[in-house]
Amino acid sequence: AQTVTQSQPEMSVQEAETVTLSCTYDTSENNYYLFWYKQPPSRQMILVIRQEAYKQQNATENRFSVNFQKAAKSFSLKISDSQLGDTAMYFCAFMTETGANSKLTFGKGITLSVRP
Amino acid sequence: DTGVSQNPRHKITKRGQNVTFRCDPISEHNRLYWYRQTLGQGPEFLTYFQNEAQLEKSRLLSDRFSAERPKGSFSTLEIQRTEQGDSAMYLCASSPRLGAGGYIQYFGAGTRLSVL
């Protein structure tokens, strides 16, 4: 079974600063996908960034980038130039590439607050 | 593309009553997922449909829970004889077939259930 661990329950960052959210996972699979989802207060979950395990290059999406360390099973999210709209819960998630059930396994999430 | 739609957004019920939630996925998405999210936790997988076939159910889905996806379009999740422990946010997600980016799941806003 796969597990996803987010050990930081809360973080706070000043607007325009950079923050890194940590995530580790455990799996015996070799091919899989990793995701960061954002869930703003009382709003639906949206995808922030994704990483295919077979790709060595770290994914980037505008101000969001990841540090994917496959051997260490680590997948952290860096948010640059933090904005007030980044305030949300962030979930790290894992999916195997089985072709059958591609369910997501989520971590407990981290609450990020961006201070003005 | 109107996104994943869930109804109702909120449901308050008394213990022992039956409730039914509806999810309308993004059109032409053949995969549909139900997750449950309790306060301060990440979503947990409940069940998965590919077209009209229910291919996997979590152990979290007790006999009181049933899900359907007639004709491979919308889906319903019914909880019979609700218990206070059923209080949670129920999330629906859909994704296209694997060859069309099917590893990305798009979430609805959820149905928040409160059992009194």
PDB file of C-alpha atoms in Angstrom:
ATOM      1  CA  ALA A   1       0.000   0.000   0.000  1.00  0.00           C
ATOM      2  CA  GLN A   2       1.103   3.522  -0.701  1.00  0.00           C
ATOM      3  CA  THR A   3       1.335   6.208   1.971  1.00  0.00           C
ATOM      4  CA  VAL A   4       1.828   9.952   1.729  1.00  0.00           C
ATOM      5  CA  THR A   5       3.160  11.948   4.664  1.00  0.00           C
ATOM      6  CA  GLN A   6       2.913  15.681   5.161  1.00  0.00           C
ATOM      7  CA  SER A   7       4.444  16.345   8.546  1.00  0.00           C
ATOM      8  CA  GLN A   8       3.948  20.112   8.705  1.00  0.00           C
ATOM      9  CA  PRO A   9       0.338  20.911   9.679  1.00  0.00           C
ATOM     10  CA  GLU A  10       0.633  24.655   9.191  1.00  0.00           C
ATOM     11  CA  MET A  11       2.943  27.206   7.627  1.00  0.00           C
ATOM     12  CA  SER A  12       2.910  30.941   7.273  1.00  0.00           C
ATOM     13  CA  VAL A  13       4.756  33.150   4.798  1.00  0.00           C
ATOM     14  CA  GLN A  14       4.990  36.837   4.092  1.00  0.00           C
ATOM     15  CA  GLU A  15       3.543  38.051   0.812  1.00  0.00           C
ATOM     16  CA  ALA A  16       6.162  38.046  -1.995  1.00  0.00           C
ATOM     17  CA  GLU A  17       8.393  35.611  -0.095  1.00  0.00           C
ATOM     18  CA  THR A  18       9.189  32.003  -0.999  1.00  0.00           C
ATOM     19  CA  VAL A  19       7.893  28.991   0.912  1.00  0.00           C
ATOM     20  CA  THR A  20       8.542  25.259   0.594  1.00  0.00           C
ATOM     21  CA  LEU A  21       6.011  22.601   1.558  1.00  0.00           C
ATOM     22  CA  SER A  22       7.327  19.122   2.310  1.00  0.00           C
ATOM     23  CA  CYS A  23       5.973  15.724   1.315  1.00  0.00           C
ATOM     24  CA  THR A  24       7.332  12.205   1.523  1.00  0.00           C
ATOM     25  CA  TYR A  25       5.761   9.035   0.231  1.00  0.00           C
ATOM     26  CA  ASP A  26       6.279   5.317   0.374  1.00  0.00           C
ATOM     27  CA  THR A  27       5.716   2.877  -2.468  1.00  0.00           C
ATOM     28  CA  SER A  28       7.207  -0.212  -4.050  1.00  0.00           C
ATOM     29  CA  GLU A  29       6.052   0.894  -7.492  1.00  0.00           C
ATOM     30  CA  ASN A  30       8.497   2.242 -10.050  1.00  0.00           C
ATOM     31  CA  ASN A  31       6.058   4.114 -12.276  1.00  0.00           C
ATOM     32  CA  TYR A  32       3.723   6.608 -10.658  1.00  0.00           C
ATOM     33  CA  TYR A  33       2.556  10.200 -10.592  1.00  0.00           C
ATOM     34  CA  LEU A  34       2.796  12.804  -7.861  1.00  0.00           C
ATOM     35  CA  PHE A  35       0.582  15.838  -7.464  1.00  0.00           C
ATOM     36  CA  TRP A  36       0.069  18.929  -5.386  1.00  0.00           C
ATOM     37  CA  TYR A  37      -3.541  20.014  -5.064  1.00  0.00           C
ATOM     38  CA  LYS A  38      -4.742  23.291  -3.572  1.00  0.00           C
ATOM     39  CA  GLN A  39      -8.003  23.575  -1.638  1.00  0.00           C
ATOM     40  CA  PRO A  40      -8.943  27.202  -0.825  1.00  0.00           C
ATOM     41  CA  PRO A  41     -11.359  27.754   2.062  1.00  0.00           C
ATOM     42  CA  SER A  42     -14.844  26.524   1.114  1.00  0.00           C
ATOM     43  CA  ARG A  43     -13.803  26.040  -2.498  1.00  0.00           C
ATOM     44  CA  GLN A  44     -13.053  23.079  -4.671  1.00  0.00           C
ATOM     45  CA  MET A  45      -9.725  21.345  -4.975  1.00  0.00           C
ATOM     46  CA  ILE A  46      -7.632  22.303  -7.958  1.00  0.00           C
ATOM     47  CA  LEU A  47      -4.446  20.853  -9.380  1.00  0.00           C
ATOM     48  CA  VAL A  48      -1.337  22.952  -8.815  1.00  0.00           C
ATOM     49  CA  ILE A  49       1.378  20.827 -10.369  1.00  0.00           C
ATOM     50  CA  ARG A  50       2.117  17.237 -11.345  1.00  0.00           C
ATOM     51  CA  GLN A  51       5.241  15.130 -11.758  1.00  0.00           C
ATOM     52  CA  GLU A  52       5.693  11.876 -13.629  1.00  0.00           C
ATOM     53  CA  ALA A  53       8.118   9.607 -11.754  1.00  0.00           C
ATOM     54  CA  TYR A  54       9.932   8.586 -14.943  1.00  0.00           C
ATOM     55  CA  LYS A  55      10.892  12.198 -15.642  1.00  0.00           C
ATOM     56  CA  GLN A  56      14.091  13.366 -14.005  1.00  0.00           C
ATOM     57  CA  GLN A  57      13.393  17.028 -14.659  1.00  0.00           C
ATOM     58  CA  ASN A  58      11.464  18.789 -11.913  1.00  0.00           C
ATOM     59  CA  ALA A  59       8.082  20.160 -12.971  1.00  0.00           C
ATOM     60  CA  THR A  60       7.420  23.903 -12.930  1.00  0.00           C
ATOM     61  CA  GLU A  61       4.221  25.901 -13.394  1.00  0.00           C
ATOM     62  CA  ASN A  62       4.780  29.642 -13.242  1.00  0.00           C
ATOM     63  CA  ARG A  63       5.495  30.449  -9.553  1.00  0.00           C
ATOM     64  CA  PHE A  64       5.195  26.811  -8.502  1.00  0.00           C
ATOM     65  CA  SER A  65       7.985  24.260  -8.781  1.00  0.00           C
ATOM     66  CA  VAL A  66       8.772  20.913  -7.236  1.00  0.00           C
ATOM     67  CA  ASN A  67      11.893  19.217  -5.939  1.00  0.00           C
ATOM     68  CA  PHE A  68      11.399  15.550  -6.793  1.00  0.00           C
ATOM     69  CA  GLN A  69      13.908  13.188  -5.208  1.00  0.00           C
ATOM     70  CA  LYS A  70      12.883   9.697  -6.330  1.00  0.00           C
ATOM     71  CA  ALA A  71      15.477   7.782  -4.337  1.00  0.00           C
ATOM     72  CA  ALA A  72      14.564   9.640  -1.154  1.00  0.00           C
ATOM     73  CA  LYS A  73      10.834   9.450  -2.001  1.00  0.00           C
ATOM     74  CA  SER A  74      10.512  13.150  -1.428  1.00  0.00           C
ATOM     75  CA  PHE A  75       8.324  15.610  -3.322  1.00  0.00           C
ATOM     76  CA  SER A  76       8.369  19.190  -2.053  1.00  0.00           C
ATOM     77  CA  LEU A  77       6.522  22.189  -3.467  1.00  0.00           C
ATOM     78  CA  LYS A  78       8.139  25.612  -3.710  1.00  0.00           C
ATOM     79  CA  ILE A  79       5.941  28.666  -4.080  1.00  0.00           C
ATOM     80  CA  SER A  80       7.809  31.758  -5.195  1.00  0.00           C
ATOM     81  CA  ASP A  81       6.559  35.332  -4.859  1.00  0.00           C
ATOM     82  CA  SER A  82       3.733  34.214  -2.547  1.00  0.00           C
ATOM     83  CA  GLN A  83       0.396  35.927  -3.086  1.00  0.00           C
ATOM     84  CA  LEU A  84      -2.588  36.343  -0.776  1.00  0.00           C
ATOM     85  CA  GLY A  85      -4.569  34.064  -3.077  1.00  0.00           C
ATOM     86  CA  ASP A  86      -2.162  31.240  -2.300  1.00  0.00           C
ATOM     87  CA  THR A  87      -3.727  30.944   1.164  1.00  0.00           C
ATOM     88  CA  ALA A  88      -5.242  27.452   1.182  1.00  0.00           C
ATOM     89  CA  MET A  89      -4.756  23.863   2.241  1.00  0.00           C
ATOM     90  CA  TYR A  90      -2.237  22.050   0.082  1.00  0.00           C
ATOM     91  CA  PHE A  91      -2.370  18.320  -0.393  1.00  0.00           C
ATOM     92  CA  CYS A  92       0.334  16.086  -1.734  1.00  0.00           C
ATOM     93  CA  ALA A  93      -1.067  13.085  -3.611  1.00  0.00           C
ATOM     94  CA  PHE A  94       0.190   9.890  -5.216  1.00  0.00           C
ATOM     95  CA  MET A  95      -1.139   7.753  -8.035  1.00  0.00           C
ATOM     96  CA  THR A  96       0.191   4.486  -9.437  1.00  0.00           C
ATOM     97  CA  GLU A  97       0.353   3.972 -13.168  1.00  0.00           C
ATOM     98  CA  THR A  98      -1.464   0.680 -13.229  1.00  0.00           C
ATOM     99  CA  GLY A  99      -3.945   1.469 -15.950  1.00  0.00           C
ATOM    100  CA  ALA A 100      -6.687   0.078 -13.769  1.00  0.00           C
ATOM    101  CA  ASN A 101      -7.823   2.085 -10.818  1.00  0.00           C
ATOM    102  CA  SER A 102      -5.936   5.338 -10.825  1.00  0.00           C
ATOM    103  CA  LYS A 103      -7.130   6.451  -7.406  1.00  0.00           C
ATOM    104  CA  LEU A 104      -5.310   9.193  -5.553  1.00  0.00           C
ATOM    105  CA  THR A 105      -3.749   8.668  -2.145  1.00  0.00           C
ATOM    106  CA  PHE A 106      -3.546  11.969  -0.276  1.00  0.00           C
ATOM    107  CA  GLY A 107      -1.498  13.258   2.621  1.00  0.00           C
ATOM    108  CA  LYS A 108      -3.171  15.010   5.543  1.00  0.00           C
ATOM    109  CA  GLY A 109      -2.519  18.402   4.020  1.00  0.00           C
ATOM    110  CA  ILE A 110      -0.854  21.581   5.162  1.00  0.00           C
ATOM    111  CA  THR A 111      -2.566  24.878   5.864  1.00  0.00           C
ATOM    112  CA  LEU A 112      -0.644  27.723   4.260  1.00  0.00           C
ATOM    113  CA  SER A 113      -1.336  31.287   5.294  1.00  0.00           C
ATOM    114  CA  VAL A 114       0.097  34.183   3.299  1.00  0.00           C
ATOM    115  CA  ARG A 115       0.445  37.343   5.405  1.00  0.00           C
ATOM    116  CA  PRO A 116       0.033  40.783   3.803  1.00  0.00           C
TER     117      PRO A 116
ATOM    118  CA  ASP B   1     -16.648  22.420 -20.094  1.00  0.00           C
ATOM    119  CA  THR B   2     -18.572  23.354 -16.978  1.00  0.00           C
ATOM    120  CA  GLY B   3     -16.509  21.359 -14.528  1.00  0.00           C
ATOM    121  CA  VAL B   4     -17.598  18.668 -12.093  1.00  0.00           C
ATOM    122  CA  SER B   5     -20.925  19.513 -10.477  1.00  0.00           C
ATOM    123  CA  GLN B   6     -22.114  18.148  -7.147  1.00  0.00           C
ATOM    124  CA  ASN B   7     -25.522  18.508  -5.554  1.00  0.00           C
ATOM    125  CA  PRO B   8     -26.556  19.362  -2.982  1.00  0.00           C
ATOM    126  CA  ARG B   9     -23.696  21.469  -1.626  1.00  0.00           C
ATOM    127  CA  HIS B  10     -24.849  20.952   1.943  1.00  0.00           C
ATOM    128  CA  LYS B  11     -27.061  18.328   3.530  1.00  0.00           C
ATOM    129  CA  ILE B  12     -28.203  18.205   7.119  1.00  0.00           C
ATOM    130  CA  THR B  13     -29.967  15.063   8.207  1.00  0.00           C
ATOM    131  CA  LYS B  14     -30.969  13.223  11.333  1.00  0.00           C
ATOM    132  CA  ARG B  15     -29.302  10.024  12.383  1.00  0.00           C
ATOM    133  CA  GLY B  16     -30.979   7.032  10.786  1.00  0.00           C
ATOM    134  CA  GLN B  17     -32.207   8.839   7.684  1.00  0.00           C
ATOM    135  CA  ASN B  18     -31.118   8.017   4.141  1.00  0.00           C
ATOM    136  CA  VAL B  19     -29.346  10.575   1.961  1.00  0.00           C
ATOM    137  CA  THR B  20     -28.374  10.658  -1.696  1.00  0.00           C
ATOM    138  CA  PHE B  21     -25.781  12.826  -3.393  1.00  0.00           C
ATOM    139  CA  ARG B  22     -25.363  13.454  -7.097  1.00  0.00           C
ATOM    140  CA  CYS B  23     -22.234  14.069  -9.173  1.00  0.00           C
ATOM    141  CA  ASP B  24     -22.190  15.230 -12.787  1.00  0.00           C
ATOM    142  CA  PRO B  25     -18.693  14.728 -14.226  1.00  0.00           C
ATOM    143  CA  ILE B  26     -17.074  16.680 -17.004  1.00  0.00           C
ATOM    144  CA  SER B  27     -18.676  15.499 -20.209  1.00  0.00           C
ATOM    145  CA  GLU B  28     -16.818  12.675 -21.977  1.00  0.00           C
ATOM    146  CA  HIS B  29     -14.822  11.820 -18.853  1.00  0.00           C
ATOM    147  CA  ASN B  30     -15.237   8.076 -18.539  1.00  0.00           C
ATOM    148  CA  ARG B  31     -13.682   7.782 -15.080  1.00  0.00           C
ATOM    149  CA  LEU B  32     -15.456   8.908 -11.927  1.00  0.00           C
ATOM    150  CA  TYR B  33     -14.277   8.771  -8.321  1.00  0.00           C
ATOM    151  CA  TRP B  34     -15.847   9.361  -4.913  1.00  0.00           C
ATOM    152  CA  TYR B  35     -13.730  10.452  -1.956  1.00  0.00           C
ATOM    153  CA  ARG B  36     -14.576  11.342   1.638  1.00  0.00           C
ATOM    154  CA  GLN B  37     -12.820  14.127   3.491  1.00  0.00           C
ATOM    155  CA  THR B  38     -13.154  14.683   7.225  1.00  0.00           C
ATOM    156  CA  LEU B  39     -12.137  17.900   8.946  1.00  0.00           C
ATOM    157  CA  GLY B  40      -8.410  18.491   8.888  1.00  0.00           C
ATOM    158  CA  GLN B  41      -7.677  15.385   6.824  1.00  0.00           C
ATOM    159  CA  GLY B  42      -6.923  14.612   3.215  1.00  0.00           C
ATOM    160  CA  PRO B  43      -9.542  12.982   1.011  1.00  0.00           C
ATOM    161  CA  GLU B  44      -9.853   9.193   1.226  1.00  0.00           C
ATOM    162  CA  PHE B  45     -10.850   7.050  -1.717  1.00  0.00           C
ATOM    163  CA  LEU B  46     -14.295   5.447  -1.570  1.00  0.00           C
ATOM    164  CA  THR B  47     -15.099   4.033  -4.993  1.00  0.00           C
ATOM    165  CA  TYR B  48     -14.293   4.259  -8.697  1.00  0.00           C
ATOM    166  CA  PHE B  49     -16.273   3.877 -11.923  1.00  0.00           C
ATOM    167  CA  GLN B  50     -15.056   3.394 -15.442  1.00  0.00           C
ATOM    168  CA  ASN B  51     -18.052   4.200 -17.597  1.00  0.00           C
ATOM    169  CA  GLU B  52     -20.976   2.451 -15.837  1.00  0.00           C
ATOM    170  CA  ALA B  53     -18.867  -0.270 -14.218  1.00  0.00           C
ATOM    171  CA  GLN B  54     -17.946   0.092 -10.543  1.00  0.00           C
ATOM    172  CA  LEU B  55     -14.444  -1.341 -10.568  1.00  0.00           C
ATOM    173  CA  GLU B  56     -13.253  -0.825  -7.011  1.00  0.00           C
ATOM    174  CA  LYS B  57     -14.698  -0.098  -3.595  1.00  0.00           C
ATOM    175  CA  SER B  58     -12.719   0.885  -0.522  1.00  0.00           C
ATOM    176  CA  ARG B  59     -13.119  -0.936   2.773  1.00  0.00           C
ATOM    177  CA  LEU B  60     -14.363   2.450   4.007  1.00  0.00           C
ATOM    178  CA  LEU B  61     -17.515   1.862   1.971  1.00  0.00           C
ATOM    179  CA  SER B  62     -19.662  -0.102   4.375  1.00  0.00           C
ATOM    180  CA  ASP B  63     -22.836  -1.966   3.423  1.00  0.00           C
ATOM    181  CA  ARG B  64     -24.801   1.195   4.155  1.00  0.00           C
ATOM    182  CA  PHE B  65     -23.125   2.950   1.234  1.00  0.00           C
ATOM    183  CA  SER B  66     -24.032   2.337  -2.382  1.00  0.00           C
ATOM    184  CA  ALA B  67     -22.947   4.114  -5.525  1.00  0.00           C
ATOM    185  CA  GLU B  68     -24.249   3.936  -9.062  1.00  0.00           C
ATOM    186  CA  ARG B  69     -23.387   5.404 -12.409  1.00  0.00           C
ATOM    187  CA  PRO B  70     -26.183   4.458 -14.803  1.00  0.00           C
ATOM    188  CA  LYS B  71     -25.314   4.863 -18.464  1.00  0.00           C
ATOM    189  CA  GLY B  72     -21.837   6.040 -17.560  1.00  0.00           C
ATOM    190  CA  SER B  73     -22.880   9.647 -17.056  1.00  0.00           C
ATOM    191  CA  PHE B  74     -23.822  11.112 -13.664  1.00  0.00           C
ATOM    192  CA  SER B  75     -23.288   9.174 -10.455  1.00  0.00           C
ATOM    193  CA  THR B  76     -25.165   8.933  -7.169  1.00  0.00           C
ATOM    194  CA  LEU B  77     -23.868   8.038  -3.733  1.00  0.00           C
ATOM    195  CA  GLU B  78     -26.462   6.872  -1.223  1.00  0.00           C
ATOM    196  CA  ILE B  79     -25.942   6.431   2.492  1.00  0.00           C
ATOM    197  CA  GLN B  80     -28.595   4.452   4.325  1.00  0.00           C
ATOM    198  CA  ARG B  81     -29.299   4.732   8.042  1.00  0.00           C
ATOM    199  CA  THR B  82     -26.838   7.585   8.476  1.00  0.00           C
ATOM    200  CA  GLU B  83     -24.634   7.727  11.565  1.00  0.00           C
ATOM    201  CA  GLN B  84     -22.880  10.706  13.113  1.00  0.00           C
ATOM    202  CA  GLY B  85     -19.583   9.282  11.921  1.00  0.00           C
ATOM    203  CA  ASP B  86     -20.763   9.760   8.337  1.00  0.00           C
ATOM    204  CA  SER B  87     -20.491  13.540   8.754  1.00  0.00           C
ATOM    205  CA  ALA B  88     -17.871  14.630   6.228  1.00  0.00           C
ATOM    206  CA  MET B  89     -17.325  16.288   2.886  1.00  0.00           C
ATOM    207  CA  TYR B  90     -18.026  13.920  -0.004  1.00  0.00           C
ATOM    208  CA  LEU B  91     -15.987  14.769  -3.065  1.00  0.00           C
ATOM    209  CA  CYS B  92     -16.486  13.620  -6.621  1.00  0.00           C
ATOM    210  CA  ALA B  93     -13.783  13.721  -9.268  1.00  0.00           C
ATOM    211  CA  SER B  94     -13.640  12.753 -12.923  1.00  0.00           C
ATOM    212  CA  SER B  95     -10.872  12.118 -15.417  1.00  0.00           C
ATOM    213  CA  PRO B  96     -10.613  11.279 -19.096  1.00  0.00           C
ATOM    214  CA  ARG B  97      -9.338   7.926 -20.371  1.00  0.00           C
ATOM    215  CA  LEU B  98      -5.648   7.299 -19.621  1.00  0.00           C
ATOM    216  CA  GLY B  99      -4.392   8.110 -23.084  1.00  0.00           C
ATOM    217  CA  ALA B 100      -5.948  11.559 -22.891  1.00  0.00           C
ATOM    218  CA  GLY B 101      -4.306  12.747 -19.684  1.00  0.00           C
ATOM    219  CA  GLY B 102      -6.417  10.452 -17.611  1.00  0.00           C
ATOM    220  CA  TYR B 103      -4.145  10.616 -14.663  1.00  0.00           C
ATOM    221  CA  ILE B 104      -5.385  14.132 -13.854  1.00  0.00           C
ATOM    222  CA  GLN B 105      -8.520  14.216 -11.735  1.00  0.00           C
ATOM    223  CA  TYR B 106     -10.833  17.212 -11.670  1.00  0.00           C
ATOM    224  CA  PHE B 107     -12.771  17.724  -8.478  1.00  0.00           C
ATOM    225  CA  GLY B 108     -16.201  19.066  -7.720  1.00  0.00           C
ATOM    226  CA  ALA B 109     -16.892  21.447  -4.839  1.00  0.00           C
ATOM    227  CA  GLY B 110     -18.197  18.580  -2.715  1.00  0.00           C
ATOM    228  CA  THR B 111     -21.299  17.845  -0.653  1.00  0.00           C
ATOM    229  CA  ARG B 112     -20.940  18.564   3.036  1.00  0.00           C
ATOM    230  CA  LEU B 113     -23.001  16.141   5.109  1.00  0.00           C
ATOM    231  CA  SER B 114     -23.914  16.856   8.707  1.00  0.00           C
ATOM    232  CA  VAL B 115     -25.631  14.081  10.637  1.00  0.00           C
ATOM    233  CA  LEU B 116     -27.342  15.294  13.803  1.00  0.00           C
TER     234      LEU B 116
END
